[in-house]
Amino acid sequence: MPKIQASEHPYVVYSTPDGGVGERRALRAIDYDGKPLERGELIPLPDGATLSMMPQRLAAGLDLQGERHALARSWGWALAALLPIGYTRVKLPGYTQTPDSEPLPFFGYAAVAGWRGRLYVAAVRTDDPERWLSRNFDLTQLETLVQQRLAAEPENRMLAHHAHCALDYHCPTASNLFFSRWEAACAVSGGCNARCVGCISKQEEEGLVSPQDRLTFTPSEQEIADAAVAHLDVADDAIFSFGQGCEGEPLLQFRLIERAIRAIRQRTQRGTININTNASNPHALSRLYAAGLDSLRASTISARRETYDAYYRPIGYTFEHVKQSLVLARDAGVYSSINLLCFPGLIDCEDEIAALVAFLRETGVRLVQLRNLNIDPEVLWPRVPKPSGRPLGMLALIDALRREAPDVIIGNFSRPVGRRKEGIEAC
Ligand code: SF4
């Protein structure tokens, strides 16, 4: 058998002390479980992806004998990629933790490798990333639009809040509120009835820092309706979405949202009114369906109760309520999707995949939005039960969904489904 040259395999790349990218062609690149990254799992690093150093994680790989080696600290740290919306991560990065390592910031780390002098990432394209790419969010133009809007509507606190999200976090949906296009954000709730392990707006545990500040006030019906109508009336493919990363659970404000939806629809019939939610309250959602909500996106990490409970740590509701909310949406003609929090090694196991397919059939969900879960693996794994089934891989998960639920769209973001006609009660 011919001697295998190391460079015939995807090889280790790492973050150098001066912030550059180094390569170690003698070492095969590996994933989080120490398995070699295969060519078929890798794509060239796409436009919009960013590279991320993994502090206190040494780059690691396999030599030709299959022995694992970690690069010394002096070489630098392990490297990962953060993907734009439109791409789904298929493998977590491999590394060797240093004894004094601290939790990593809440990002969606994807495995990277070198191949014939180019950078590759373990990912698959699952939707059109164009509208989410930073080149479509000119910051100078955005600053001007924000200033003009806030000057024109100085009383609207909701706009001021999302101006902060747009300019400081570069949040695409908050920015769209000022660009007057596509999907725009509307946060309404400072509280939540879940305590997600990976919550990006509130972390209670020592040493874990949420990347965003949570909303601290409740906007008025007028503030919401004014911003919504201004958006829905002019934006291309207009979506006005309640439920953002910078707030808690919007359903805790369902009466406010119900009044706002009715007020919005008295002023415009254009566009889509959507809610991103943990779908914990079927009664509250039924009121929003009756008021004219057009679509909803329910967040979940699993269709198995034990995994769901371990991650969401729900307060006063169960996964059965989430299912019931989606079934009621189907019956009311509300376009439903799930925001499936994707973590390779967890949701791509046999038992998780089987449960997910059954869940999609039972609830009539129309779209699965694959979301790379933003969390340090060392934070998540100790807090969720290890799945009992064999890990089949993210590519196998996506294939299974396409095969077993062919009517369900697989993508990464909400669709402008337009104004619902059926099942709306007059106020
Ligand atoms: S449902 Fe949302 S806001 Fe609530 S804990 Fe989970 S991620 Fe955070």
GROMACS .gro file of C-alpha atoms and ligand atoms in nm:
model
  435
    1MET     CA    1   0.000   0.000   0.000
    2PRO     CA    2   0.148   0.336  -0.100
    3LYS     CA    3   0.274   0.546   0.197
    4ILE     CA    4   0.007   0.807   0.278
    5GLN     CA    5   0.147   1.166   0.266
    6ALA     CA    6   0.010   1.380   0.550
    7SER     CA    7  -0.079   1.659   0.307
    8GLU     CA    8  -0.318   1.420   0.133
    9HIS     CA    9  -0.545   1.471   0.429
   10PRO     CA   10  -0.706   1.781   0.572
   11TYR     CA   11  -0.444   1.911   0.810
   12VAL     CA   12  -0.427   2.115   1.129
   13VAL     CA   13  -0.449   2.493   1.114
   14TYR     CA   14  -0.421   2.710   1.422
   15SER     CA   15  -0.420   3.071   1.546
   16THR     CA   16  -0.066   3.206   1.579
   17PRO     CA   17   0.038   3.437   1.869
   18ASP     CA   18   0.041   3.734   1.627
   19GLY     CA   19  -0.317   3.665   1.523
   20GLY     CA   20  -0.232   3.493   1.198
   21VAL     CA   21  -0.321   3.143   1.076
   22GLY     CA   22  -0.054   2.871   1.094
   23GLU     CA   23  -0.063   2.525   0.940
   24ARG     CA   24   0.085   2.194   1.048
   25ARG     CA   25   0.063   1.965   0.746
   26ALA     CA   26   0.212   1.669   0.935
   27LEU     CA   27  -0.100   1.646   1.152
   28ARG     CA   28  -0.442   1.539   1.031
   29ALA     CA   29  -0.718   1.774   1.143
   30ILE     CA   30  -0.965   1.625   1.392
   31ASP     CA   31  -1.308   1.697   1.531
   32TYR     CA   32  -1.418   1.735   1.894
   33ASP     CA   33  -1.427   1.356   1.942
   34GLY     CA   34  -1.076   1.314   1.801
   35LYS     CA   35  -1.195   1.168   1.471
   36PRO     CA   36  -1.014   1.283   1.155
   37LEU     CA   37  -1.202   1.538   0.945
   38GLU     CA   38  -1.289   1.384   0.610
   39ARG     CA   39  -1.275   1.575   0.281
   40GLY     CA   40  -1.647   1.510   0.224
   41GLU     CA   41  -1.738   1.700   0.544
   42LEU     CA   42  -1.550   2.013   0.443
   43ILE     CA   43  -1.628   2.312   0.222
   44PRO     CA   44  -1.403   2.607   0.136
   45LEU     CA   45  -1.442   2.876   0.404
   46PRO     CA   46  -1.744   3.069   0.273
   47ASP     CA   47  -1.787   3.443   0.229
   48GLY     CA   48  -1.911   3.591   0.555
   49ALA     CA   49  -1.740   3.332   0.780
   50THR     CA   50  -1.503   3.462   1.046
   51LEU     CA   51  -1.212   3.280   1.211
   52SER     CA   52  -1.205   3.260   1.589
   53MET     CA   53  -0.914   3.185   1.817
   54MET     CA   54  -1.002   2.938   2.098
   55PRO     CA   55  -0.802   3.063   2.398
   56GLN     CA   56  -0.662   2.802   2.638
   57ARG     CA   57  -0.732   2.531   2.377
   58LEU     CA   58  -0.425   2.383   2.207
   59ALA     CA   59  -0.451   2.286   1.841
   60ALA     CA   60  -0.444   1.908   1.806
   61GLY     CA   61  -0.428   1.647   1.533
   62LEU     CA   62  -0.321   1.294   1.440
   63ASP     CA   63   0.015   1.189   1.301
   64LEU     CA   64   0.052   0.926   1.028
   65GLN     CA   65   0.039   0.649   1.291
   66GLY     CA   66  -0.289   0.790   1.416
   67GLU     CA   67  -0.130   0.916   1.737
   68ARG     CA   68  -0.284   1.233   1.876
   69HIS     CA   69  -0.057   1.533   1.927
   70ALA     CA   70  -0.129   1.881   2.065
   71LEU     CA   71   0.081   2.179   1.954
   72ALA     CA   72   0.274   2.351   2.229
   73ARG     CA   73   0.134   2.678   2.369
   74SER     CA   74   0.414   2.870   2.200
   75TRP     CA   75   0.265   2.781   1.861
   76GLY     CA   76  -0.065   2.950   1.946
   77TRP     CA   77  -0.423   2.839   2.014
   78ALA     CA   78  -0.675   2.619   1.838
   79LEU     CA   79  -0.878   2.780   1.560
   80ALA     CA   80  -1.248   2.763   1.470
   81ALA     CA   81  -1.482   2.928   1.222
   82LEU     CA   82  -1.804   3.119   1.295
   83LEU     CA   83  -2.046   3.069   1.007
   84PRO     CA   84  -2.290   3.315   0.850
   85ILE     CA   85  -2.661   3.232   0.847
   86GLY     CA   86  -2.713   3.003   0.548
   87TYR     CA   87  -2.450   2.748   0.657
   88THR     CA   88  -2.490   2.465   0.906
   89ARG     CA   89  -2.193   2.335   1.103
   90VAL     CA   90  -2.139   1.959   1.078
   91LYS     CA   91  -1.844   1.912   1.315
   92LEU     CA   92  -1.720   2.077   1.635
   93PRO     CA   93  -1.350   2.173   1.652
   94GLY     CA   94  -1.093   1.936   1.801
   95TYR     CA   95  -0.850   2.072   2.061
   96THR     CA   96  -0.671   1.996   2.386
   97GLN     CA   97  -0.781   2.210   2.679
   98THR     CA   98  -0.522   2.361   2.910
   99PRO     CA   99  -0.579   2.290   3.282
  100ASP     CA  100  -0.660   2.657   3.360
  101SER     CA  101  -0.905   2.703   3.074
  102GLU     CA  102  -1.213   2.920   3.121
  103PRO     CA  103  -1.547   2.900   2.938
  104LEU     CA  104  -1.538   3.034   2.583
  105PRO     CA  105  -1.771   3.316   2.472
  106PHE     CA  106  -2.111   3.206   2.337
  107PHE     CA  107  -2.033   3.149   1.970
  108GLY     CA  108  -2.104   2.864   1.726
  109TYR     CA  109  -1.753   2.718   1.684
  110ALA     CA  110  -1.711   2.501   1.372
  111ALA     CA  111  -1.414   2.274   1.293
  112VAL     CA  112  -1.162   2.404   1.037
  113ALA     CA  113  -0.876   2.244   0.844
  114GLY     CA  114  -0.622   2.321   0.577
  115TRP     CA  115  -0.629   2.150   0.239
  116ARG     CA  116  -0.383   2.215  -0.044
  117GLY     CA  117  -0.309   2.559   0.094
  118ARG     CA  118  -0.668   2.672   0.144
  119LEU     CA  119  -0.889   2.700   0.452
  120TYR     CA  120  -1.187   2.468   0.484
  121VAL     CA  121  -1.469   2.438   0.737
  122ALA     CA  122  -1.682   2.142   0.844
  123ALA     CA  123  -2.014   2.277   0.725
  124VAL     CA  124  -2.284   2.251   0.459
  125ARG     CA  125  -2.475   2.524   0.282
  126THR     CA  126  -2.844   2.494   0.381
  127ASP     CA  127  -2.988   2.826   0.265
  128ASP     CA  128  -2.910   3.142   0.068
  129PRO     CA  129  -2.683   3.350   0.296
  130GLU     CA  130  -2.693   3.664   0.075
  131ARG     CA  131  -2.927   3.880   0.283
  132TRP     CA  132  -2.735   3.804   0.604
  133LEU     CA  133  -2.388   3.887   0.477
  134SER     CA  134  -2.217   4.185   0.640
  135ARG     CA  135  -2.157   4.345   0.298
  136ASN     CA  136  -2.531   4.420   0.291
  137PHE     CA  137  -2.512   4.614   0.621
  138ASP     CA  138  -2.307   4.925   0.545
  139LEU     CA  139  -2.235   5.067   0.892
  140THR     CA  140  -2.195   5.429   0.779
  141GLN     CA  141  -2.528   5.419   0.600
  142LEU     CA  142  -2.684   5.245   0.900
  143GLU     CA  143  -2.561   5.511   1.142
  144THR     CA  144  -2.717   5.780   0.926
  145LEU     CA  145  -3.047   5.596   0.901
  146VAL     CA  146  -3.054   5.536   1.277
  147GLN     CA  147  -2.987   5.901   1.357
  148GLN     CA  148  -3.254   6.018   1.112
  149ARG     CA  149  -3.511   5.772   1.249
  150LEU     CA  150  -3.444   5.844   1.614
  151ALA     CA  151  -3.457   6.218   1.542
  152ALA     CA  152  -3.793   6.171   1.369
  153GLU     CA  153  -3.931   5.947   1.647
  154PRO     CA  154  -3.746   6.047   1.966
  155GLU     CA  155  -4.021   5.903   2.188
  156ASN     CA  156  -4.007   5.550   2.050
  157ARG     CA  157  -3.803   5.354   2.306
  158MET     CA  158  -3.835   5.031   2.105
  159LEU     CA  159  -3.655   5.196   1.814
  160ALA     CA  160  -3.387   5.330   2.049
  161HIS     CA  161  -3.334   4.982   2.194
  162HIS     CA  162  -3.291   4.824   1.851
  163ALA     CA  163  -3.064   5.111   1.743
  164HIS     CA  164  -2.828   4.986   2.017
  165CYS     CA  165  -2.861   4.626   1.887
  166ALA     CA  166  -2.799   4.737   1.527
  167LEU     CA  167  -2.498   4.958   1.595
  168ASP     CA  168  -2.334   4.769   1.885
  169TYR     CA  169  -2.419   4.405   1.810
  170HIS     CA  170  -2.458   4.442   1.431
  171CYS     CA  171  -2.781   4.246   1.462
  172PRO     CA  172  -2.922   4.195   1.106
  173THR     CA  173  -3.291   4.202   1.203
  174ALA     CA  174  -3.248   4.511   1.423
  175SER     CA  175  -3.057   4.678   1.137
  176ASN     CA  176  -3.334   4.591   0.889
  177LEU     CA  177  -3.574   4.798   1.102
  178PHE     CA  178  -3.369   5.103   0.994
  179PHE     CA  179  -3.291   4.984   0.638
  180SER     CA  180  -3.669   4.923   0.603
  181ARG     CA  181  -3.632   4.586   0.433
  182TRP     CA  182  -3.670   4.211   0.487
  183GLU     CA  183  -3.705   4.073   0.844
  184ALA     CA  184  -3.711   4.333   1.124
  185ALA     CA  185  -3.684   4.290   1.500
  186CYS     CA  186  -3.924   4.380   1.778
  187ALA     CA  187  -3.831   4.294   2.137
  188VAL     CA  188  -4.104   4.323   2.401
  189SER     CA  189  -4.017   4.106   2.703
  190GLY     CA  190  -3.761   4.145   2.979
  191GLY     CA  191  -3.863   3.822   3.148
  192CYS     CA  192  -3.855   3.454   3.052
  193ASN     CA  193  -4.013   3.127   3.166
  194ALA     CA  194  -3.712   2.920   3.067
  195ARG     CA  195  -3.346   2.920   3.176
  196CYS     CA  196  -3.168   2.795   2.865
  197VAL     CA  197  -2.813   2.669   2.922
  198GLY     CA  198  -2.703   2.877   2.622
  199CYS     CA  199  -2.919   3.186   2.670
  200ILE     CA  200  -2.751   3.478   2.495
  201SER     CA  201  -2.936   3.748   2.687
  202LYS     CA  202  -2.912   3.622   3.045
  203GLN     CA  203  -2.669   3.390   3.221
  204GLU     CA  204  -2.701   3.317   3.595
  205GLU     CA  205  -2.407   3.085   3.650
  206GLU     CA  206  -2.071   3.207   3.782
  207GLY     CA  207  -1.820   3.257   3.498
  208LEU     CA  208  -2.075   3.247   3.214
  209VAL     CA  209  -2.132   3.581   3.040
  210SER     CA  210  -2.426   3.640   2.803
  211PRO     CA  211  -2.311   3.830   2.490
  212GLN     CA  212  -2.615   4.060   2.484
  213ASP     CA  213  -2.802   4.279   2.731
  214ARG     CA  214  -3.165   4.185   2.788
  215LEU     CA  215  -3.441   4.440   2.729
  216THR     CA  216  -3.517   4.637   3.049
  217PHE     CA  217  -3.856   4.794   2.966
  218THR     CA  218  -4.187   4.700   2.804
  219PRO     CA  219  -4.265   4.896   2.489
  220SER     CA  220  -4.614   5.034   2.443
  221GLU     CA  221  -4.870   4.915   2.188
  222GLN     CA  222  -4.824   5.248   2.007
  223GLU     CA  223  -4.443   5.223   1.992
  224ILE     CA  224  -4.471   4.870   1.850
  225ALA     CA  225  -4.749   4.948   1.601
  226ASP     CA  226  -4.577   5.261   1.469
  227ALA     CA  227  -4.251   5.074   1.405
  228ALA     CA  228  -4.434   4.776   1.257
  229VAL     CA  229  -4.654   4.972   1.016
  230ALA     CA  230  -4.357   5.184   0.903
  231HIS     CA  231  -4.176   4.859   0.821
  232LEU     CA  232  -4.454   4.643   0.678
  233ASP     CA  233  -4.581   4.920   0.454
  234VAL     CA  234  -4.255   4.972   0.265
  235ALA     CA  235  -4.011   4.683   0.312
  236ASP     CA  236  -3.938   4.420   0.045
  237ASP     CA  237  -4.034   4.073   0.168
  238ALA     CA  238  -4.142   4.242   0.489
  239ILE     CA  239  -4.146   4.041   0.811
  240PHE     CA  240  -4.202   4.202   1.152
  241SER     CA  241  -4.074   3.957   1.414
  242PHE     CA  242  -4.152   3.954   1.784
  243GLY     CA  243  -3.901   3.747   1.986
  244GLN     CA  244  -3.535   3.845   1.959
  245GLY     CA  245  -3.203   3.741   2.112
  246CYS     CA  246  -3.198   4.058   2.320
  247GLU     CA  247  -3.509   3.974   2.520
  248GLY     CA  248  -3.671   3.702   2.725
  249GLU     CA  249  -3.983   3.514   2.615
  250PRO     CA  250  -4.229   3.735   2.417
  251LEU     CA  251  -4.531   3.525   2.520
  252LEU     CA  252  -4.499   3.670   2.868
  253GLN     CA  253  -4.632   3.985   2.697
  254PHE     CA  254  -4.897   3.811   2.483
  255ARG     CA  255  -5.180   4.055   2.569
  256LEU     CA  256  -4.963   4.346   2.455
  257ILE     CA  257  -4.866   4.159   2.136
  258GLU     CA  258  -5.234   4.071   2.073
  259ARG     CA  259  -5.337   4.438   2.098
  260ALA     CA  260  -5.040   4.540   1.883
  261ILE     CA  261  -5.122   4.288   1.608
  262ARG     CA  262  -5.482   4.414   1.593
  263ALA     CA  263  -5.362   4.776   1.586
  264ILE     CA  264  -5.110   4.696   1.310
  265ARG     CA  265  -5.367   4.517   1.095
  266GLN     CA  266  -5.608   4.808   1.127
  267ARG     CA  267  -5.339   5.021   0.956
  268THR     CA  268  -5.181   4.779   0.704
  269GLN     CA  269  -5.254   4.446   0.539
  270ARG     CA  270  -4.901   4.415   0.397
  271GLY     CA  271  -4.622   4.178   0.500
  272THR     CA  272  -4.585   3.904   0.759
  273ILE     CA  273  -4.624   3.932   1.137
  274ASN     CA  274  -4.411   3.661   1.296
  275ILE     CA  275  -4.317   3.554   1.647
  276ASN     CA  276  -4.000   3.373   1.756
  277THR     CA  277  -4.091   3.196   2.078
  278ASN     CA  278  -4.034   2.898   2.303
  279ALA     CA  279  -4.404   2.821   2.231
  280SER     CA  280  -4.459   2.742   2.598
  281ASN     CA  281  -4.817   2.877   2.617
  282PRO     CA  282  -5.072   2.732   2.369
  283HIS     CA  283  -5.354   2.946   2.513
  284ALA     CA  284  -5.160   3.270   2.464
  285LEU     CA  285  -5.061   3.168   2.112
  286SER     CA  286  -5.420   3.082   2.025
  287ARG     CA  287  -5.509   3.441   2.112
  288LEU     CA  288  -5.237   3.565   1.879
  289TYR     CA  289  -5.350   3.328   1.600
  290ALA     CA  290  -5.703   3.469   1.638
  291ALA     CA  291  -5.565   3.825   1.635
  292GLY     CA  292  -5.392   3.771   1.301
  293LEU     CA  293  -5.041   3.637   1.363
  294ASP     CA  294  -4.915   3.503   1.028
  295SER     CA  295  -4.626   3.279   1.129
  296LEU     CA  296  -4.437   3.147   1.428
  297ARG     CA  297  -4.097   2.996   1.491
  298ALA     CA  298  -4.072   2.771   1.794
  299SER     CA  299  -3.728   2.716   1.944
  300THR     CA  300  -3.613   2.367   2.037
  301ILE     CA  301  -3.294   2.163   2.071
  302SER     CA  302  -3.464   1.825   2.064
  303ALA     CA  303  -3.794   1.640   2.031
  304ARG     CA  304  -3.700   1.424   2.330
  305ARG     CA  305  -3.826   1.552   2.665
  306GLU     CA  306  -3.515   1.466   2.865
  307THR     CA  307  -3.286   1.660   2.629
  308TYR     CA  308  -3.535   1.948   2.603
  309ASP     CA  309  -3.579   1.980   2.980
  310ALA     CA  310  -3.204   1.963   3.045
  311TYR     CA  311  -3.133   2.247   2.802
  312TYR     CA  312  -3.439   2.475   2.843
  313ARG     CA  313  -3.493   2.417   3.217
  314PRO     CA  314  -3.858   2.521   3.165
  315ILE     CA  315  -4.055   2.699   3.440
  316GLY     CA  316  -4.423   2.612   3.452
  317TYR     CA  317  -4.451   2.440   3.116
  318THR     CA  318  -4.346   2.118   2.942
  319PHE     CA  319  -4.248   2.006   2.594
  320GLU     CA  320  -4.609   1.887   2.549
  321HIS     CA  321  -4.719   2.254   2.558
  322VAL     CA  322  -4.471   2.329   2.278
  323LYS     CA  323  -4.617   2.050   2.066
  324GLN     CA  324  -4.972   2.164   2.139
  325SER     CA  325  -4.887   2.522   2.033
  326LEU     CA  326  -4.763   2.393   1.696
  327VAL     CA  327  -5.062   2.166   1.639
  328LEU     CA  328  -5.295   2.462   1.709
  329ALA     CA  329  -5.093   2.673   1.465
  330ARG     CA  330  -5.140   2.408   1.195
  331ASP     CA  331  -5.514   2.395   1.262
  332ALA     CA  332  -5.539   2.776   1.252
  333GLY     CA  333  -5.347   2.798   0.924
  334VAL     CA  334  -5.052   2.975   1.087
  335TYR     CA  335  -4.723   2.900   0.906
  336SER     CA  336  -4.502   2.727   1.161
  337SER     CA  337  -4.132   2.657   1.173
  338ILE     CA  338  -3.888   2.538   1.437
  339ASN     CA  339  -3.559   2.701   1.525
  340LEU     CA  340  -3.363   2.379   1.568
  341LEU     CA  341  -3.057   2.444   1.786
  342CYS     CA  342  -2.790   2.233   1.615
  343PHE     CA  343  -2.508   2.076   1.814
  344PRO     CA  344  -2.316   1.794   1.641
  345GLY     CA  345  -2.295   1.486   1.860
  346LEU     CA  346  -2.626   1.568   2.031
  347ILE     CA  347  -2.915   1.619   1.787
  348ASP     CA  348  -2.763   1.403   1.510
  349CYS     CA  349  -2.791   1.080   1.709
  350GLU     CA  350  -3.031   0.798   1.607
  351ASP     CA  351  -3.280   0.849   1.890
  352GLU     CA  352  -3.287   1.227   1.847
  353ILE     CA  353  -3.338   1.201   1.470
  354ALA     CA  354  -3.619   0.947   1.505
  355ALA     CA  355  -3.795   1.163   1.765
  356LEU     CA  356  -3.755   1.475   1.548
  357VAL     CA  357  -3.910   1.309   1.242
  358ALA     CA  358  -4.208   1.191   1.450
  359PHE     CA  359  -4.243   1.541   1.599
  360LEU     CA  360  -4.252   1.704   1.254
  361ARG     CA  361  -4.520   1.461   1.136
  362GLU     CA  362  -4.728   1.511   1.451
  363THR     CA  363  -4.715   1.893   1.453
  364GLY     CA  364  -4.736   1.982   1.084
  365VAL     CA  365  -4.432   2.212   1.102
  366ARG     CA  366  -4.359   2.355   0.754
  367LEU     CA  367  -3.997   2.468   0.789
  368VAL     CA  368  -3.698   2.353   0.996
  369GLN     CA  369  -3.454   2.639   1.053
  370LEU     CA  370  -3.116   2.490   1.138
  371ARG     CA  371  -2.940   2.715   1.393
  372ASN     CA  372  -2.577   2.656   1.494
  373LEU     CA  373  -2.595   2.658   1.874
  374ASN     CA  374  -2.368   2.929   2.017
  375ILE     CA  375  -2.205   2.761   2.314
  376ASP     CA  376  -1.877   2.624   2.448
  377PRO     CA  377  -1.892   2.241   2.424
  378GLU     CA  378  -1.742   2.222   2.776
  379VAL     CA  379  -2.038   2.424   2.904
  380LEU     CA  380  -2.308   2.224   2.725
  381TRP     CA  381  -2.199   1.861   2.760
  382PRO     CA  382  -2.202   1.842   3.142
  383ARG     CA  383  -2.553   1.991   3.143
  384VAL     CA  384  -2.736   1.767   2.892
  385PRO     CA  385  -2.785   1.388   2.889
  386LYS     CA  386  -2.566   1.207   2.639
  387PRO     CA  387  -2.800   1.069   2.369
  388SER     CA  388  -2.834   0.692   2.380
  389GLY     CA  389  -2.840   0.640   2.004
  390ARG     CA  390  -2.536   0.622   1.774
  391PRO     CA  391  -2.414   0.959   1.640
  392LEU     CA  392  -2.496   0.951   1.266
  393GLY     CA  393  -2.370   1.301   1.187
  394MET     CA  394  -2.532   1.630   1.084
  395LEU     CA  395  -2.527   1.540   0.714
  396ALA     CA  396  -2.720   1.221   0.797
  397LEU     CA  397  -2.966   1.425   1.007
  398ILE     CA  398  -3.036   1.662   0.718
  399ASP     CA  399  -3.071   1.368   0.475
  400ALA     CA  400  -3.310   1.193   0.713
  401LEU     CA  401  -3.531   1.503   0.744
  402ARG     CA  402  -3.541   1.542   0.366
  403ARG     CA  403  -3.620   1.170   0.320
  404GLU     CA  404  -3.865   1.116   0.608
  405ALA     CA  405  -4.038   1.459   0.600
  406PRO     CA  406  -4.020   1.558   0.232
  407ASP     CA  407  -4.289   1.829   0.263
  408VAL     CA  408  -4.089   2.014   0.527
  409ILE     CA  409  -3.850   2.283   0.402
  410ILE     CA  410  -3.496   2.273   0.545
  411GLY     CA  411  -3.337   2.617   0.575
  412ASN     CA  412  -3.187   2.870   0.813
  413PHE     CA  413  -3.428   3.165   0.839
  414SER     CA  414  -3.795   3.271   0.831
  415ARG     CA  415  -3.990   3.319   0.509
  416PRO     CA  416  -4.211   3.617   0.418
  417VAL     CA  417  -4.529   3.404   0.404
  418GLY     CA  418  -4.755   3.707   0.382
  419ARG     CA  419  -5.085   3.793   0.541
  420ARG     CA  420  -5.296   3.504   0.666
  421LYS     CA  421  -5.657   3.499   0.540
  422GLU     CA  422  -5.822   3.221   0.743
  423GLY     CA  423  -5.903   3.185   1.112
  424ILE     CA  424  -5.876   3.548   1.222
  425GLU     CA  425  -6.136   3.673   1.469
  426ALA     CA  426  -6.262   4.031   1.437
  427CYS     CA  427  -6.187   4.229   1.754
  428SF4     S1  428  -3.619   3.106   2.590
  428SF4    FE1  429  -3.480   3.261   2.500
  428SF4     S2  430  -3.468   3.426   2.648
  428SF4    FE2  431  -3.556   3.248   2.752
  428SF4     S3  432  -3.380   3.152   2.850
  428SF4    FE3  433  -3.411   3.056   2.651
  428SF4     S4  434  -3.278   3.168   2.509
  428SF4    FE4  435  -3.300   3.291   2.693
   0.00000   0.00000   0.00000
